[in-house]
mmCIF file of C-alpha atoms in Angstrom:
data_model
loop_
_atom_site.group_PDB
_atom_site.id
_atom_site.type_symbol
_atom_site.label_atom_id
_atom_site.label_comp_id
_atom_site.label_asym_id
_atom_site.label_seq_id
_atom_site.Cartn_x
_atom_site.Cartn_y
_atom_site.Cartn_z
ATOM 1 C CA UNK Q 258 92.987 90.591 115.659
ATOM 2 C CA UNK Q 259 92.444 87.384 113.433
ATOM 3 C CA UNK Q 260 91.922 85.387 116.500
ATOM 4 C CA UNK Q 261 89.337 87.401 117.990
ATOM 5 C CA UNK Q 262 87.496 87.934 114.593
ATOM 6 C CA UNK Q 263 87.469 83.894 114.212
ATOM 7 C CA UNK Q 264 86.225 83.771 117.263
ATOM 8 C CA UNK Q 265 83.131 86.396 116.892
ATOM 9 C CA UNK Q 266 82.424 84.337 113.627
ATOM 10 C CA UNK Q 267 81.159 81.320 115.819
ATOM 11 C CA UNK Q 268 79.916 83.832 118.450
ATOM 12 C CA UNK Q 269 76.358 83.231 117.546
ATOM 13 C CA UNK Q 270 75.996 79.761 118.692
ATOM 14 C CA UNK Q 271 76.242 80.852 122.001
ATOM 15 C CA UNK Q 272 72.837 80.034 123.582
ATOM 16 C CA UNK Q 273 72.365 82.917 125.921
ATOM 17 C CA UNK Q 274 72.718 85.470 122.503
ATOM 18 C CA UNK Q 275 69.975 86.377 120.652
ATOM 19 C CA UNK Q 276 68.692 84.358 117.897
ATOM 20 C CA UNK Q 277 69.988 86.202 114.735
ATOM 21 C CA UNK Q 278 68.902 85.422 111.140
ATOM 22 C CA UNK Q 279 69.633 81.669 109.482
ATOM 23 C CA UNK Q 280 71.557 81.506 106.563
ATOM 24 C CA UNK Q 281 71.162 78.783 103.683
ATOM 25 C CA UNK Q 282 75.333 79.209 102.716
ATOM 26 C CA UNK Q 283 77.100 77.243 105.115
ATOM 27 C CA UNK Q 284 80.454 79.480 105.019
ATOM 28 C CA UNK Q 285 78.849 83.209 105.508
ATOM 29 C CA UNK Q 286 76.045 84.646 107.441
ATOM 30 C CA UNK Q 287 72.555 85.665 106.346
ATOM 31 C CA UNK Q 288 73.154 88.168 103.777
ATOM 32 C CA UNK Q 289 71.532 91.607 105.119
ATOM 33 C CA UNK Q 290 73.021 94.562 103.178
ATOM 34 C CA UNK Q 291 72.647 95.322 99.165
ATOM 35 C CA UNK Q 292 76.734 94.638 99.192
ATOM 36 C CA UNK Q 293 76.280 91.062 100.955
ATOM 37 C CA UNK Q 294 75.800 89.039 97.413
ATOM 38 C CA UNK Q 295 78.746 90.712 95.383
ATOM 39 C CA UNK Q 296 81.283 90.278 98.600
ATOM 40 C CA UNK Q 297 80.831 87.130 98.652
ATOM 41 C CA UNK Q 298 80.711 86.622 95.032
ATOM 42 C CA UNK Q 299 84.413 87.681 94.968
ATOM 43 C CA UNK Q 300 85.212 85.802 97.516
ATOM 44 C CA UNK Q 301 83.992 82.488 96.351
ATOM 45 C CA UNK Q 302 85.452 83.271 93.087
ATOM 46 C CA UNK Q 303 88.936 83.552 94.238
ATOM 47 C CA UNK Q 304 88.275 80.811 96.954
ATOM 48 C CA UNK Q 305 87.177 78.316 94.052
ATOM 49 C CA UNK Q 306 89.801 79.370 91.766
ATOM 50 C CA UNK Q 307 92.386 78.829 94.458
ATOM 51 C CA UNK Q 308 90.844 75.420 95.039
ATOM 52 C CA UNK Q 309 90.850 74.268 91.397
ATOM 53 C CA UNK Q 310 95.110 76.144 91.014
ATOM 54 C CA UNK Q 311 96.019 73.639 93.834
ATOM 55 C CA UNK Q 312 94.516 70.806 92.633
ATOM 56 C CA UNK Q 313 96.407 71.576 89.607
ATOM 57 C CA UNK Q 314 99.466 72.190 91.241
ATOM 58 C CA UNK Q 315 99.468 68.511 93.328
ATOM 59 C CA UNK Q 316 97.872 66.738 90.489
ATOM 60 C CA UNK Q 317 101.357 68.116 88.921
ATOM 61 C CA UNK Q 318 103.755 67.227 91.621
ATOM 62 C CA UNK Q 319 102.519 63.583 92.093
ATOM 63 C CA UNK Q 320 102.566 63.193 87.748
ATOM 64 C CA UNK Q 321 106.249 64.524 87.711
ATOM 65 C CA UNK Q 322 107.029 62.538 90.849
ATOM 66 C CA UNK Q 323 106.041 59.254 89.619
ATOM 67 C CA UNK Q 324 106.801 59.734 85.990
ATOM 68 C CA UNK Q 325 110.473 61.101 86.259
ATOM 69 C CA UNK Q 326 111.220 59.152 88.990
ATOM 70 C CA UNK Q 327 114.885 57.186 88.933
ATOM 71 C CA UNK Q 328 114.103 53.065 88.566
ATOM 72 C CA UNK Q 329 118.012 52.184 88.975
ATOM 73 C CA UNK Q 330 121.564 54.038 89.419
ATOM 74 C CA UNK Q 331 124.854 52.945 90.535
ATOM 75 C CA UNK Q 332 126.998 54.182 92.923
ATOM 76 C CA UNK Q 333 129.119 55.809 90.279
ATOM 77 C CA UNK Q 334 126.541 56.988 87.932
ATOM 78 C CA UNK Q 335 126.521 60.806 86.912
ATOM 79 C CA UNK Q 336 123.522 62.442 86.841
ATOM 80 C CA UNK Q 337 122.419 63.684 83.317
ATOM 81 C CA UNK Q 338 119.986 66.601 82.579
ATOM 82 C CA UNK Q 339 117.088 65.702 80.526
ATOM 83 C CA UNK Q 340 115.404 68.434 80.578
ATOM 84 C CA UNK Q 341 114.364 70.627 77.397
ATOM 85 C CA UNK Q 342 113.855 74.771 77.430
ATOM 86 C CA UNK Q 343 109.792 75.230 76.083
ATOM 87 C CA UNK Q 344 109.048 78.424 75.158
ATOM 88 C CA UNK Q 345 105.254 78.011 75.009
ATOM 89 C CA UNK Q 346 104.889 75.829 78.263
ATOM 90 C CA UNK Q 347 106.771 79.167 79.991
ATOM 91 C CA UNK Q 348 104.272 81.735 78.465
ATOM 92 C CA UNK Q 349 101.345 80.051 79.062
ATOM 93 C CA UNK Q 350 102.222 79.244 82.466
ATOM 94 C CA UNK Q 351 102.931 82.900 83.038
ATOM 95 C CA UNK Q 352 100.191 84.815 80.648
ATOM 96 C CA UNK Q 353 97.486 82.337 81.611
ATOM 97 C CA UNK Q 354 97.099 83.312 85.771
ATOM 98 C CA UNK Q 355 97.477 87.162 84.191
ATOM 99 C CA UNK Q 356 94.003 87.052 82.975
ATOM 100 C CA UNK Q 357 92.867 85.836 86.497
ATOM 101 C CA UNK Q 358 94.937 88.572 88.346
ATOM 102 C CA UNK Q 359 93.845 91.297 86.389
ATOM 103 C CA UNK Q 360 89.956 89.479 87.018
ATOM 104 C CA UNK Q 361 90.525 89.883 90.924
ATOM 105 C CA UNK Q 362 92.258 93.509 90.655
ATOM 106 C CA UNK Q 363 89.300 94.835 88.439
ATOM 107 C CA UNK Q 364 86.414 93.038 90.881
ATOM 108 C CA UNK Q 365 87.981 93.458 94.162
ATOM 109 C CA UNK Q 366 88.842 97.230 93.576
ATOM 110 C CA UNK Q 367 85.237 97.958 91.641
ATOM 111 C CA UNK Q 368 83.253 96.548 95.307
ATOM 112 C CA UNK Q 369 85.764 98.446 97.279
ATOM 113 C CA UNK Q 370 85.135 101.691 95.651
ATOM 114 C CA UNK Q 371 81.179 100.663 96.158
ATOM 115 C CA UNK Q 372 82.109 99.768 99.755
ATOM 116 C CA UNK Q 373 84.234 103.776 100.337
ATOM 117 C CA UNK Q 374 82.006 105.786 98.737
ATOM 118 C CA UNK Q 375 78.342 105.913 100.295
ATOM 119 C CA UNK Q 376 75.754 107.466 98.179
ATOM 120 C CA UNK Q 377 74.179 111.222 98.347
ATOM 121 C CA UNK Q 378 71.767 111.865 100.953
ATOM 122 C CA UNK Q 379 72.782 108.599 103.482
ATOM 123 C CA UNK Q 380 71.214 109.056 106.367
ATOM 124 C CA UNK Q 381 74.371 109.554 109.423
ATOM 125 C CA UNK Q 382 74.419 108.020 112.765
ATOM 126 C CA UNK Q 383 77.703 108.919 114.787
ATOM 127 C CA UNK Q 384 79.378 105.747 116.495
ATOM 128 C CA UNK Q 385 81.383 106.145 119.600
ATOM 129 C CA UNK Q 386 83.599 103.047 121.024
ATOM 130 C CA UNK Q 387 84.446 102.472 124.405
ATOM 131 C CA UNK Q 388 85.597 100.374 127.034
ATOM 132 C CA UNK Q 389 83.460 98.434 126.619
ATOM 133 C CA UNK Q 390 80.708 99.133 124.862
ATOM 134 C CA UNK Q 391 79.108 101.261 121.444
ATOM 135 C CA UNK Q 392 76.904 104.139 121.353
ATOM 136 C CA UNK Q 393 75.159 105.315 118.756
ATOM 137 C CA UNK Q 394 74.046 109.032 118.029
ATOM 138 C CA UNK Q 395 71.212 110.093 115.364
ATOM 139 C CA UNK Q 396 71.344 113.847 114.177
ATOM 140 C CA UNK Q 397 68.246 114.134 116.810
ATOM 141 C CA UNK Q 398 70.220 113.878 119.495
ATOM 142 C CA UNK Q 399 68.828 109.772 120.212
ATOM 143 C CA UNK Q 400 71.610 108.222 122.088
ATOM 144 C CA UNK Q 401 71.523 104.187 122.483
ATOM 145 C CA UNK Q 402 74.234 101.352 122.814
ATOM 146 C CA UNK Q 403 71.716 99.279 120.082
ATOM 147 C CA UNK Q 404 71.902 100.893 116.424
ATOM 148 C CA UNK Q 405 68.346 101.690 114.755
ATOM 149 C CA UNK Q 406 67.796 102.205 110.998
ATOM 150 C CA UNK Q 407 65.099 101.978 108.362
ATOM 151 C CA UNK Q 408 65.226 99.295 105.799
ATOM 152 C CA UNK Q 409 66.091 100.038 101.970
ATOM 153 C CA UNK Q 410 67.646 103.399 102.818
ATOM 154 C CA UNK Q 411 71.690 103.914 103.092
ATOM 155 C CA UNK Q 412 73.312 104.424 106.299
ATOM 156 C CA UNK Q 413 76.573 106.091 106.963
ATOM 157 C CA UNK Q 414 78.157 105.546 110.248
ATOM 158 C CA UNK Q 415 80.744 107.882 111.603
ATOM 159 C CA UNK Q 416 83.019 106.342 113.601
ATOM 160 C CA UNK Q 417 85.205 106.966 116.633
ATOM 161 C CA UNK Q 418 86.683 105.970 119.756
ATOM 162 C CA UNK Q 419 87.301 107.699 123.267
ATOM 163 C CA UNK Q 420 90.145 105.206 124.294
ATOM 164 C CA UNK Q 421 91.693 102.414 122.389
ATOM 165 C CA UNK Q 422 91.555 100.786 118.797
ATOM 166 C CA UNK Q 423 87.701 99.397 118.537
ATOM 167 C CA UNK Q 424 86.620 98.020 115.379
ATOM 168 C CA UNK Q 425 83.061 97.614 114.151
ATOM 169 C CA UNK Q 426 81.912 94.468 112.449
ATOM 170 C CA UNK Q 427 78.329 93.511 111.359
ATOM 171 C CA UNK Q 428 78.825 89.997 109.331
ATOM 172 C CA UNK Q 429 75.388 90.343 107.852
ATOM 173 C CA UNK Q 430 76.216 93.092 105.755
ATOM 174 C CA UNK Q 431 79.443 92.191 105.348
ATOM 175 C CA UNK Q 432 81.037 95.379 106.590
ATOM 176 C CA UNK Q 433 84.366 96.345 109.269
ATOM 177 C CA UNK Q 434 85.434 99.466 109.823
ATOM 178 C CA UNK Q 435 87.967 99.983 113.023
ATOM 179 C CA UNK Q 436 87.074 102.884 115.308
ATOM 180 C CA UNK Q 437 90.597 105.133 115.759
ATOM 181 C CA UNK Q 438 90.971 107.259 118.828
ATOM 182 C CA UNK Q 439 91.254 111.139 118.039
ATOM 183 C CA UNK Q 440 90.052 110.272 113.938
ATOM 184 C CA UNK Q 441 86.960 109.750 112.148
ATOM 185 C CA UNK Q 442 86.236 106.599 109.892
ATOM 186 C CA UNK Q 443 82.943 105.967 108.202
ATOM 187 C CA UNK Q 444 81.730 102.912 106.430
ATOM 188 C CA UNK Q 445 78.113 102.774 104.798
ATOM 189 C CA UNK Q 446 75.747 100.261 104.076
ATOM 190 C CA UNK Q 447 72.070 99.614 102.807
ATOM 191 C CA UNK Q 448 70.147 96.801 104.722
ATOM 192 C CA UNK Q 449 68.030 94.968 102.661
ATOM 193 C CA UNK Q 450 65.581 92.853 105.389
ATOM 194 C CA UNK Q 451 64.256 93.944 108.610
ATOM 195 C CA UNK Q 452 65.412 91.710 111.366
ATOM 196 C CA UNK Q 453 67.908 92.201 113.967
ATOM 197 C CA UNK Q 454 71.527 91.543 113.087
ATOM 198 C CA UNK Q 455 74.778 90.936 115.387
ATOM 199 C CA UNK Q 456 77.501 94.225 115.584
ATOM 200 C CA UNK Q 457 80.178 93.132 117.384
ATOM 201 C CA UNK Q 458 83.865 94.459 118.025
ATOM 202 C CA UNK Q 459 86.804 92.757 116.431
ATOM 203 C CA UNK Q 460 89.930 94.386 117.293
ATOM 204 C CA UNK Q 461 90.978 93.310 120.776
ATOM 205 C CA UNK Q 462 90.606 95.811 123.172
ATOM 206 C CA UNK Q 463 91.587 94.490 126.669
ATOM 207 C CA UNK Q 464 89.840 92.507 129.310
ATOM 208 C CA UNK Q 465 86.086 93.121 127.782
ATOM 209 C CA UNK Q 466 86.365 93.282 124.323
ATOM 210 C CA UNK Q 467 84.759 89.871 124.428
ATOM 211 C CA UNK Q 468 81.507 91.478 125.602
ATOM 212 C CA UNK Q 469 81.601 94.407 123.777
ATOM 213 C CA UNK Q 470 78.450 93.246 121.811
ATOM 214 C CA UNK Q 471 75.628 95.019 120.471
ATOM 215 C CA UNK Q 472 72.959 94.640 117.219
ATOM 216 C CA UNK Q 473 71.705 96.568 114.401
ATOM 217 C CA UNK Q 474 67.777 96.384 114.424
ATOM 218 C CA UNK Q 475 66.463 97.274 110.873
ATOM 219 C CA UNK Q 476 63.071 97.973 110.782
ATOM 220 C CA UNK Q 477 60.393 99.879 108.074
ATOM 221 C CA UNK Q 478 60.094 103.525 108.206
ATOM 222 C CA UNK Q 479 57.125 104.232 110.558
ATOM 223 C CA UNK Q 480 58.805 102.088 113.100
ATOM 224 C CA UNK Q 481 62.147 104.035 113.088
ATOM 225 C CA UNK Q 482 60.448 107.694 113.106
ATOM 226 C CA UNK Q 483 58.319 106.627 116.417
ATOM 227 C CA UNK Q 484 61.581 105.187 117.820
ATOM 228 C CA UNK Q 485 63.210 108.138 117.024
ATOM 229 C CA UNK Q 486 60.420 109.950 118.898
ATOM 230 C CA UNK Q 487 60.512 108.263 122.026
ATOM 231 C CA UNK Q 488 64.385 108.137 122.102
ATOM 232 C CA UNK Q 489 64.208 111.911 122.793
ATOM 233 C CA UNK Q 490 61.548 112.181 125.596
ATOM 234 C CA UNK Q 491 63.343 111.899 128.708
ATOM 235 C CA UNK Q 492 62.199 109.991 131.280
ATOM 236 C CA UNK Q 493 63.023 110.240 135.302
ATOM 237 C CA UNK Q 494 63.027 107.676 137.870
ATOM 238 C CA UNK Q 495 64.415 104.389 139.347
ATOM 239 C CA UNK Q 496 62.783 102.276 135.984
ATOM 240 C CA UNK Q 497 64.330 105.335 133.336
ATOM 241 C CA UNK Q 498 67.641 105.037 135.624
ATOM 242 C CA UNK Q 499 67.335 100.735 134.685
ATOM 243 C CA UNK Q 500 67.249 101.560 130.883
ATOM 244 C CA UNK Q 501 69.814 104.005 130.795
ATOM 245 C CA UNK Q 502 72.662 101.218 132.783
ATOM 246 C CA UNK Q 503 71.537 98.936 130.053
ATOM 247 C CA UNK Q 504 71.439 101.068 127.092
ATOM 248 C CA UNK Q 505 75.036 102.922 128.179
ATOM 249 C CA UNK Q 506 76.655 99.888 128.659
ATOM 250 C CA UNK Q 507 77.283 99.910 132.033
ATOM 251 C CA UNK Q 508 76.585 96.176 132.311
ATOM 252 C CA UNK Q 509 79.736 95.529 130.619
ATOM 253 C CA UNK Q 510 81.835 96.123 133.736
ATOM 254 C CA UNK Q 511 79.061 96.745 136.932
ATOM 255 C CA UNK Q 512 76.508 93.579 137.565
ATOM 256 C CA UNK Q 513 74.043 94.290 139.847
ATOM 257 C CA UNK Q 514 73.578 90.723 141.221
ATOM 258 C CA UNK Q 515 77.271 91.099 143.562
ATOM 259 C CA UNK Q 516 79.331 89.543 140.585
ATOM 260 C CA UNK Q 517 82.567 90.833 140.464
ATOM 261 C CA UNK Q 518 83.546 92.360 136.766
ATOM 262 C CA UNK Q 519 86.035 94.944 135.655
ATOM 263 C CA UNK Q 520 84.120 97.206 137.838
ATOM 264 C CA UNK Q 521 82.394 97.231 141.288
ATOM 265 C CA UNK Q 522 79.581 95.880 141.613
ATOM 266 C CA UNK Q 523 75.886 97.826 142.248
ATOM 267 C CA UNK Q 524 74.401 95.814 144.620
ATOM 268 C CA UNK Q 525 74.260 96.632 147.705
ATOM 269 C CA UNK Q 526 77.066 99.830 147.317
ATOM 270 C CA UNK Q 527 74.132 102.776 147.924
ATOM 271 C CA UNK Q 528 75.149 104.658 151.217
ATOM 272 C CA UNK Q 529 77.927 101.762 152.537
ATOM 273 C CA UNK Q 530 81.640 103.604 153.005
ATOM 274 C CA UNK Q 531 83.714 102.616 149.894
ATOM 275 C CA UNK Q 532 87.436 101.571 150.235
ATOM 276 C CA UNK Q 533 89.220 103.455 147.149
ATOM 277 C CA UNK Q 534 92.781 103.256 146.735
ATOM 278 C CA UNK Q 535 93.714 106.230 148.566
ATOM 279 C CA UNK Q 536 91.475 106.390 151.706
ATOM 280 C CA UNK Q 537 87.744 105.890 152.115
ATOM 281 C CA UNK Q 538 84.255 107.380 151.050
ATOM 282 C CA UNK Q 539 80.541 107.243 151.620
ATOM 283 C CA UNK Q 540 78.572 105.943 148.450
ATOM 284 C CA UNK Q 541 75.911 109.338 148.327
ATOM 285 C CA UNK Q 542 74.137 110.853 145.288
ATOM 286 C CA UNK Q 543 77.796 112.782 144.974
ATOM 287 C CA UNK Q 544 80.079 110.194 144.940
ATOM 288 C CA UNK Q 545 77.845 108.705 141.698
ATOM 289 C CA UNK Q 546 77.429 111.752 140.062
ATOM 290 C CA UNK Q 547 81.832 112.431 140.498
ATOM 291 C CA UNK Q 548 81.893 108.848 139.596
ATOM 292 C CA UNK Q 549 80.072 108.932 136.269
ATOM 293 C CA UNK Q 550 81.178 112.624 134.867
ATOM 294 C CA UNK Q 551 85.049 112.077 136.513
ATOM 295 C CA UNK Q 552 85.637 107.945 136.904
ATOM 296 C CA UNK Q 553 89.618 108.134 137.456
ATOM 297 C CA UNK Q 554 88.742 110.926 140.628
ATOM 298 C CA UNK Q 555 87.968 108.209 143.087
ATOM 299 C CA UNK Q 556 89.099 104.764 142.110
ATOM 300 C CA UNK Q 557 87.880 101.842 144.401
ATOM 301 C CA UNK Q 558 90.476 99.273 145.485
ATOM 302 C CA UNK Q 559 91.339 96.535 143.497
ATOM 303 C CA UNK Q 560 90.229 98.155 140.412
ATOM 304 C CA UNK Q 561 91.681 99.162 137.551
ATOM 305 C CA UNK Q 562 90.975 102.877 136.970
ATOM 306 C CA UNK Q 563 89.649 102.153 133.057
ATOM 307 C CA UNK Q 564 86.231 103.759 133.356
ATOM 308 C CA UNK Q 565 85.592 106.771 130.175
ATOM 309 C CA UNK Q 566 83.894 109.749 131.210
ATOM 310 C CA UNK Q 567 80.600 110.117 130.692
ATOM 311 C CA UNK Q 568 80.552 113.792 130.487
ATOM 312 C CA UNK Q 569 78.846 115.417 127.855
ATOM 313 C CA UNK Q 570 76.549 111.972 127.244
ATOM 314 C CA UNK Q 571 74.337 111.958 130.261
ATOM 315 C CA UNK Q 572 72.124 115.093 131.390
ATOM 316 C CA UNK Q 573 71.377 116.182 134.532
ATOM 317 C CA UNK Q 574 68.028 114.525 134.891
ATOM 318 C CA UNK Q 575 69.642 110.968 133.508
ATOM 319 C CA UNK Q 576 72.237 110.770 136.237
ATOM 320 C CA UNK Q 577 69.714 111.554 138.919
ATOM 321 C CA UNK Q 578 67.789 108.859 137.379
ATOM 322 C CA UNK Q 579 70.753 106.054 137.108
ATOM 323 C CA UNK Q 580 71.624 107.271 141.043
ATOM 324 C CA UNK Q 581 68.039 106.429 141.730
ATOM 325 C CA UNK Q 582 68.233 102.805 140.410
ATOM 326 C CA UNK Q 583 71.489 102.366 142.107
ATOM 327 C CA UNK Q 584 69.424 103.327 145.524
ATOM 328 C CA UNK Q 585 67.396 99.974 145.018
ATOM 329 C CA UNK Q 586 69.334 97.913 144.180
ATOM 330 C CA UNK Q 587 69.967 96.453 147.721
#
């Protein structure tokens, strides 16, 4: 886990990403979220007193080092102890790093209870990780792998997963919450600049987890209601068919160019007779639709069968439309 979230933390200078926010601190990201400034408050506080404890602490070590060291002994010369019991040297040694203990306790646990408990009236989006990809629910019914909200107003996400330990991380607002199969976890957050921001995973999560990628786009109020709008209107055809294989992830593990991923390919697959790894079948409008609602039914050779169900997530009239993309993609 900490090698994959060191890892996601120089993520962004990837060239083919989008271009995220610039920060002015050269240790965190951009701040986004009205929790951004006190997290890392407390963290540079206990980073700097750390820094300025082990300074003291060498500084220490080389004094006693040079100072007590032995100029001359013989051979046969006894050791003798020199050293002298002080009482107040002991109790300020031990009272003194009290104060800054209880200083860390009282901080760190006052931002964590800010960071559990979201405030009254949050507006909820429901999260759902996968293999190998998010998708995000509003109480509308909007579906997208991309997470929408308004700006100045608190979020609560709901979280879950369908197969294996995800974890949600946006860096901007300084927020992680892993996604637990069969459990709910939540973490909240208020954005405080519209933009768009990275969300990535950080809990390894098998062969994709490094492109399980997506973004939070905050944006003002009018903006998110007419997104919210069009979410909902569905739309048929070969171009709504395109949006839907981007926006449920499917690019994750199918290209459409003949590049070999996790999955099979797209290109070129409509109507040609499929080798699976028990016999054979013809790529039709039934094999997709069996494909997408029950993935483990038919499993193509040399594949692993690791594919979610998309039951439940994709209507009628959004299948038809991702098996009519598939048709031209020759």
């Amino acid at each position: 886990m900490m090698i994959s979230t060191v890892l996601s933390l120089f993520s962004w200078l990837e060239p083919t990403k989008p271009v995220f926010p610039k920060s002015d601190s050269f240790w965190m990201p951009a701040e986004g979220s009205t929790m951004a400034g006190e997290t890392d408050w407390l963290y540079f506080f206990l980073y700097w007193v750390s820094v300025v404890a082990t300074i003291g602490v060498i500084a220490a070590m080389v004094y006693m080092v040079v100072r007590f060291r032995v100029k001359k002994r013989t051979s046969k010369q006894r050791v003798v102890n020199t050293s002298d019991h002080n009482t107040t040297l002991e109790i300020t040694w031990s009272v003194l790093p009290l104060f800054f203990l209880v200083a860390f306790f009282f901080y760190g646990f006052r931002d964590y209870m800010k960071l559990r408990t979201p405030p009254k009236g949050a507006m909820e989006v429901n999260v759902q990780g996968q293999k190998w990809a998010w998708s995000f629910t509003h109480k509308n019914g909007c579906s997208d792998n991309v997470l929408h909200v308004p700006v100045k107003k608190p979020v609560r996400l709901v979280i879950t997963s369908v197969d294996v330990l995800h974890s949600v991380w946006i860096p901007n607002f300084r927020t992680k919450m892993d996604a637990v199969p069969g459990r709910y976890t939540d973490l909240w957050f208020e954005a405080t600049n519209t933009g768009e921001f990275p969300l990535e995973c950080t809990e390894y999560c098998g062969e994709g987890h490094s492109n399980m990628l997506s973004k939070v786009i905050v944006e003002d109020q009018a903006s998110f209601d007419k997104y919210l709008d069009d979410c909902t209107k569905i739309e048929v055809g070969p171009e709504a068919g395109q949006k839907l294989y981007e926006k449920k992830g499917c690019t994750a593990c199918h290209s459409v160019d003949g590049t070999k991923k996790i999955g099979p390919s797209f290109k070129g697959i409509w109507g040609k007779e499929e080798t699976l790894t028990s016999g054979t079948v013809k790529v039709d409008e039934n094999y997709i639709r069996e494909s997408i609602l029950e993935p483990h039914a038919k499993v193509v050779a040399g594949f692993a069968p690791v594919m979610p169900t998309f039951a439940g997530q994709l209507k009628d009239e959004e299948i038809t439309s991702i098996i009519e993309y598939i048709k031209t993609l020759k």
